[in-house]
Amino acid sequence: MVDSDLNENQAARGMTIHERLDEIRARIRAAAKRCGRLEEDVRLVAVSKTRTVEEIQTLVDAGVVDFGENRMQEVDAKYGQFEPGQVCWHLIGHLQKNKAKRAVERCDWIHSVDTLALAQRIDRLASEEHKIQKVLVQVDLAGEATKSGLPESELSEVLEAIDDCGHVKVEGLMLLPPYLPEPNAVRPYFARLRELAEQARSERLLPSPYQLSMGMSHDFDVAIEEGATMVRVGTALFGPRPALAREPDAAAH
Ligand SMILES: *Cc1c(COP(=O)(O)O)cnc(C)c1O
């Protein structure tokens, strides 16, 4: 049985959110164990786009801290509903220039930095906030014109330039690979992202250890085997998204 079948079955079986959370934690544990890694080294980012504050609260009560949204408007709507520090917000979708200020004010992590200009803007805003903003650089490995992400060929150069930004800390890389139904088919993309991160680390352009944000509901097991330190899981945790939900990276640029 492939993992995508598993997800569909979960929804069909009508599992509760607690049962799904337990199952995801078990999958994270098993994947980490298979490759000799520690479960604690993989952070579960619950992707809460289109979900209600109540659904998020259920997971907060169950010990989940990290939540990912792909639009700032949704962070804005949910942010104030939680105690300061209760939720660690991750922006995982494309960040428009005019939303960068609020992203810096509200998000602990920005996964989607994909131009030097955006990093420099975040740097200026973070300096005003007296904050060091943690970011990941999103890499586009498939050359998909419809998706955001920095082409692999520009990575070194951009990381080097961001190094001069005193208020931006690049913690690692992020990947949104093409959707392939068979999780194993995505493996080469995960492996390539890790290779790029290793290379950047050897050039002292990434810290050690670095973060790799990769893997979603149907392929996070494979991503962990290939070194993911952050997995972004939505439907496997909350159940199917409402039909109108925007899919990854469909947000307007
Ligand atoms: C929606 C989204 C996810 C989660 O997708 P699921 O398949 O629901 O787990 C992960 N990453 C990004 C960037 C997304 O927009």
GROMACS .gro file of C-alpha atoms and ligand atoms in nm:
model
  268
    1MET     CA    1   0.000   0.000   0.000
    2VAL     CA    2   0.142   0.340  -0.090
    3ASP     CA    3   0.115   0.631   0.146
    4SER     CA    4  -0.140   0.821  -0.060
    5ASP     CA    5  -0.378   0.527  -0.020
    6LEU     CA    6  -0.313   0.541   0.350
    7ASN     CA    7  -0.420   0.907   0.363
    8GLU     CA    8  -0.738   0.842   0.173
    9ASN     CA    9  -0.816   0.552   0.399
   10GLN     CA   10  -0.762   0.766   0.705
   11ALA     CA   11  -1.022   1.012   0.585
   12ALA     CA   12  -1.255   0.731   0.489
   13ARG     CA   13  -1.217   0.568   0.828
   14GLY     CA   14  -1.326   0.892   0.989
   15MET     CA   15  -1.039   0.909   1.232
   16THR     CA   16  -1.033   1.190   1.484
   17ILE     CA   17  -0.767   1.456   1.467
   18HIS     CA   18  -0.601   1.301   1.774
   19GLU     CA   19  -0.584   0.963   1.605
   20ARG     CA   20  -0.439   1.118   1.292
   21LEU     CA   21  -0.181   1.305   1.500
   22ASP     CA   22  -0.079   0.982   1.672
   23GLU     CA   23  -0.049   0.809   1.337
   24ILE     CA   24   0.164   1.089   1.191
   25ARG     CA   25   0.392   1.088   1.493
   26ALA     CA   26   0.427   0.711   1.452
   27ARG     CA   27   0.516   0.754   1.084
   28ILE     CA   28   0.775   1.021   1.173
   29ARG     CA   29   0.923   0.793   1.440
   30ALA     CA   30   0.936   0.495   1.204
   31ALA     CA   31   1.093   0.693   0.919
   32ALA     CA   32   1.354   0.845   1.150
   33LYS     CA   33   1.435   0.503   1.290
   34ARG     CA   34   1.473   0.350   0.943
   35CYS     CA   35   1.758   0.586   0.865
   36GLY     CA   36   1.918   0.606   1.208
   37ARG     CA   37   1.792   0.954   1.290
   38LEU     CA   38   1.623   1.085   1.603
   39GLU     CA   39   1.251   1.154   1.606
   40GLU     CA   40   1.323   1.480   1.791
   41ASP     CA   41   1.525   1.603   1.495
   42VAL     CA   42   1.214   1.616   1.278
   43ARG     CA   43   0.976   1.903   1.346
   44LEU     CA   44   0.613   1.856   1.256
   45VAL     CA   45   0.474   2.174   1.101
   46ALA     CA   46   0.095   2.141   1.097
   47VAL     CA   47  -0.026   2.313   0.782
   48SER     CA   48  -0.338   2.492   0.901
   49LYS     CA   49  -0.441   2.684   0.588
   50THR     CA   50  -0.823   2.692   0.558
   51ARG     CA   51  -0.857   2.539   0.908
   52THR     CA   52  -1.040   2.703   1.194
   53VAL     CA   53  -0.896   2.840   1.515
   54GLU     CA   54  -1.079   2.559   1.698
   55GLU     CA   55  -0.904   2.292   1.491
   56ILE     CA   56  -0.569   2.456   1.559
   57GLN     CA   57  -0.650   2.481   1.930
   58THR     CA   58  -0.721   2.107   1.943
   59LEU     CA   59  -0.370   2.041   1.818
   60VAL     CA   60  -0.215   2.304   2.044
   61ASP     CA   61  -0.379   2.125   2.336
   62ALA     CA   62  -0.227   1.801   2.208
   63GLY     CA   63   0.120   1.955   2.218
   64VAL     CA   64   0.167   2.076   1.860
   65VAL     CA   65   0.355   2.407   1.852
   66ASP     CA   66   0.443   2.470   1.488
   67PHE     CA   67   0.177   2.580   1.238
   68GLY     CA   68   0.226   2.665   0.872
   69GLU     CA   69   0.016   2.898   0.660
   70ASN     CA   70   0.068   2.987   0.297
   71ARG     CA   71  -0.102   3.329   0.304
   72MET     CA   72  -0.033   3.617   0.541
   73GLN     CA   73  -0.406   3.703   0.547
   74GLU     CA   74  -0.470   3.376   0.727
   75VAL     CA   75  -0.190   3.434   0.976
   76ASP     CA   76  -0.337   3.779   1.041
   77ALA     CA   77  -0.681   3.632   1.107
   78LYS     CA   78  -0.556   3.362   1.344
   79TYR     CA   79  -0.254   3.517   1.511
   80GLY     CA   80  -0.441   3.717   1.775
   81GLN     CA   81  -0.653   3.419   1.880
   82PHE     CA   82  -0.364   3.256   2.065
   83GLU     CA   83  -0.154   3.356   2.362
   84PRO     CA   84   0.178   3.511   2.264
   85GLY     CA   85   0.432   3.232   2.228
   86GLN     CA   86   0.171   2.956   2.225
   87VAL     CA   87   0.200   2.903   1.851
   88CYS     CA   88   0.512   2.920   1.638
   89TRP     CA   89   0.397   3.049   1.297
   90HIS     CA   90   0.566   2.940   0.978
   91LEU     CA   91   0.497   3.119   0.652
   92ILE     CA   92   0.530   2.848   0.387
   93GLY     CA   93   0.373   3.019   0.084
   94HIS     CA   94   0.496   3.291  -0.148
   95LEU     CA   95   0.546   3.620   0.034
   96GLN     CA   96   0.433   3.933  -0.145
   97LYS     CA   97   0.645   4.242  -0.086
   98ASN     CA   98   0.365   4.442   0.072
   99LYS     CA   99   0.303   4.167   0.329
  100ALA     CA  100   0.666   4.134   0.438
  101LYS     CA  101   0.630   4.370   0.733
  102ARG     CA  102   0.352   4.167   0.891
  103ALA     CA  103   0.535   3.845   0.817
  104VAL     CA  104   0.836   3.973   1.010
  105GLU     CA  105   0.615   4.088   1.296
  106ARG     CA  106   0.423   3.763   1.323
  107CYS     CA  107   0.614   3.469   1.182
  108ASP     CA  108   0.892   3.285   1.358
  109TRP     CA  109   0.997   3.124   1.034
  110ILE     CA  110   0.965   3.231   0.670
  111HIS     CA  111   1.022   2.925   0.449
  112SER     CA  112   0.967   3.094   0.116
  113VAL     CA  113   1.250   3.340   0.058
  114ASP     CA  114   1.331   3.306  -0.310
  115THR     CA  115   1.493   3.631  -0.418
  116LEU     CA  116   1.773   3.844  -0.283
  117ALA     CA  117   1.545   4.148  -0.298
  118LEU     CA  118   1.295   3.978  -0.065
  119ALA     CA  119   1.572   3.881   0.179
  120GLN     CA  120   1.699   4.239   0.181
  121ARG     CA  121   1.353   4.373   0.244
  122ILE     CA  122   1.304   4.128   0.532
  123ASP     CA  123   1.643   4.234   0.665
  124ARG     CA  124   1.543   4.601   0.676
  125LEU     CA  125   1.209   4.525   0.841
  126ALA     CA  126   1.363   4.285   1.093
  127SER     CA  127   1.619   4.547   1.186
  128GLU     CA  128   1.335   4.790   1.261
  129GLU     CA  129   1.172   4.521   1.476
  130HIS     CA  130   1.502   4.451   1.653
  131LYS     CA  131   1.466   4.092   1.548
  132ILE     CA  132   1.677   3.835   1.368
  133GLN     CA  133   1.437   3.672   1.123
  134LYS     CA  134   1.481   3.300   1.068
  135VAL     CA  135   1.428   3.211   0.704
  136LEU     CA  136   1.473   2.926   0.462
  137VAL     CA  137   1.556   2.971   0.098
  138GLN     CA  138   1.305   2.800  -0.129
  139VAL     CA  139   1.470   2.624  -0.420
  140ASP     CA  140   1.296   2.531  -0.743
  141LEU     CA  141   1.458   2.209  -0.858
  142ALA     CA  142   1.215   2.124  -1.134
  143GLY     CA  143   1.229   2.454  -1.322
  144GLU     CA  144   0.854   2.487  -1.292
  145ALA     CA  145   0.759   2.827  -1.428
  146THR     CA  146   0.435   2.824  -1.230
  147LYS     CA  147   0.609   2.789  -0.897
  148SER     CA  148   0.817   3.022  -0.691
  149GLY     CA  149   1.162   2.921  -0.579
  150LEU     CA  150   1.516   3.015  -0.659
  151PRO     CA  151   1.680   2.829  -0.947
  152GLU     CA  152   1.948   2.596  -0.818
  153SER     CA  153   2.212   2.773  -1.030
  154GLU     CA  154   2.164   3.097  -0.836
  155LEU     CA  155   2.167   2.947  -0.487
  156SER     CA  156   2.532   3.003  -0.389
  157GLU     CA  157   2.537   3.357  -0.514
  158VAL     CA  158   2.217   3.451  -0.332
  159LEU     CA  159   2.321   3.281  -0.007
  160GLU     CA  160   2.648   3.470  -0.021
  161ALA     CA  161   2.470   3.801  -0.069
  162ILE     CA  162   2.221   3.729   0.212
  163ASP     CA  163   2.520   3.665   0.437
  164ASP     CA  164   2.563   4.043   0.448
  165CYS     CA  165   2.211   4.088   0.589
  166GLY     CA  166   2.262   4.119   0.963
  167HIS     CA  167   1.898   4.063   1.056
  168VAL     CA  168   1.823   3.762   0.838
  169LYS     CA  169   1.948   3.420   0.940
  170VAL     CA  170   1.924   3.158   0.669
  171GLU     CA  171   1.872   2.834   0.859
  172GLY     CA  172   1.836   2.606   0.560
  173LEU     CA  173   1.648   2.524   0.244
  174MET     CA  174   1.287   2.456   0.150
  175LEU     CA  175   1.144   2.252  -0.134
  176LEU     CA  176   0.803   2.226  -0.294
  177PRO     CA  177   0.861   1.951  -0.550
  178PRO     CA  178   0.631   1.867  -0.840
  179TYR     CA  179   0.332   1.661  -0.733
  180LEU     CA  180   0.402   1.297  -0.812
  181PRO     CA  181   0.153   1.042  -0.682
  182GLU     CA  182   0.420   0.784  -0.601
  183PRO     CA  183   0.619   0.916  -0.300
  184ASN     CA  184   0.932   0.731  -0.405
  185ALA     CA  185   0.937   0.924  -0.731
  186VAL     CA  186   0.992   1.244  -0.530
  187ARG     CA  187   1.299   1.101  -0.356
  188PRO     CA  188   1.555   1.235  -0.607
  189TYR     CA  189   1.431   1.589  -0.545
  190PHE     CA  190   1.465   1.549  -0.169
  191ALA     CA  191   1.812   1.400  -0.212
  192ARG     CA  192   1.915   1.685  -0.439
  193LEU     CA  193   1.802   1.949  -0.190
  194ARG     CA  194   2.010   1.783   0.077
  195GLU     CA  195   2.311   1.771  -0.154
  196LEU     CA  196   2.277   2.144  -0.219
  197ALA     CA  197   2.253   2.211   0.154
  198GLU     CA  198   2.563   2.000   0.223
  199GLN     CA  199   2.753   2.191  -0.039
  200ALA     CA  200   2.638   2.526   0.100
  201ARG     CA  201   2.738   2.419   0.447
  202SER     CA  202   3.084   2.326   0.327
  203GLU     CA  203   3.110   2.677   0.183
  204ARG     CA  204   2.993   2.813   0.520
  205LEU     CA  205   2.680   2.955   0.361
  206LEU     CA  206   2.453   2.745   0.583
  207PRO     CA  207   2.487   2.669   0.954
  208SER     CA  208   2.553   2.328   1.097
  209PRO     CA  209   2.311   2.170   1.154
  210TYR     CA  210   2.087   2.322   0.888
  211GLN     CA  211   1.715   2.283   0.832
  212LEU     CA  212   1.556   2.105   0.537
  213SER     CA  213   1.185   2.184   0.502
  214MET     CA  214   1.053   1.915   0.271
  215GLY     CA  215   0.782   1.650   0.266
  216MET     CA  216   0.403   1.684   0.276
  217SER     CA  217   0.118   1.452   0.369
  218HIS     CA  218   0.180   1.191   0.104
  219ASP     CA  219   0.558   1.186   0.097
  220PHE     CA  220   0.697   1.306   0.431
  221ASP     CA  221   0.821   0.956   0.522
  222VAL     CA  222   1.047   0.958   0.218
  223ALA     CA  223   1.153   1.317   0.289
  224ILE     CA  224   1.262   1.218   0.641
  225GLU     CA  225   1.466   0.931   0.500
  226GLU     CA  226   1.638   1.190   0.281
  227GLY     CA  227   1.712   1.427   0.568
  228ALA     CA  228   1.405   1.647   0.623
  229THR     CA  229   1.415   1.834   0.955
  230MET     CA  230   1.076   2.000   0.903
  231VAL     CA  231   0.779   1.825   0.745
  232ARG     CA  232   0.476   2.030   0.640
  233VAL     CA  233   0.167   1.819   0.692
  234GLY     CA  234  -0.187   1.936   0.620
  235THR     CA  235  -0.444   1.686   0.494
  236ALA     CA  236  -0.300   1.379   0.669
  237LEU     CA  237  -0.351   1.567   0.995
  238PHE     CA  238  -0.670   1.768   0.949
  239GLY     CA  239  -0.841   1.559   0.681
  240PRO     CA  240  -0.919   1.672   0.324
  241ARG     CA  241  -0.918   2.046   0.265
  242PRO     CA  242  -1.239   2.217   0.150
  243ALA     CA  243  -1.256   2.205  -0.230
  244LEU     CA  244  -1.199   2.578  -0.264
  245ALA     CA  245  -0.869   2.569  -0.082
  246ARG     CA  246  -0.573   2.701  -0.270
  247GLU     CA  247  -0.320   2.438  -0.346
  248PRO     CA  248   0.050   2.483  -0.270
  249ASP     CA  249   0.195   2.785  -0.442
  250ALA     CA  250  -0.124   2.873  -0.624
  251ALA     CA  251  -0.119   3.204  -0.436
  252ALA     CA  252  -0.098   3.505  -0.663
  253HIS     CA  253   0.245   3.654  -0.701
  254LIG     C1  254  -0.064   2.307   0.163
  254LIG     C2  255   0.083   2.297   0.174
  254LIG     C3  256   0.144   2.185   0.236
  254LIG     C4  257   0.064   2.070   0.297
  254LIG     O1  258   0.006   1.991   0.199
  254LIG     P1  259  -0.069   1.854   0.240
  254LIG     O2  260  -0.062   1.773   0.117
  254LIG     O3  261  -0.206   1.892   0.277
  254LIG     O4  262   0.006   1.795   0.352
  254LIG     C5  263   0.281   2.183   0.245
  254LIG     N1  264   0.358   2.282   0.194
  254LIG     C6  265   0.305   2.391   0.133
  254LIG     C7  266   0.395   2.495   0.080
  254LIG     C8  267   0.166   2.401   0.121
  254LIG     O5  268   0.114   2.509   0.061
   0.00000   0.00000   0.00000
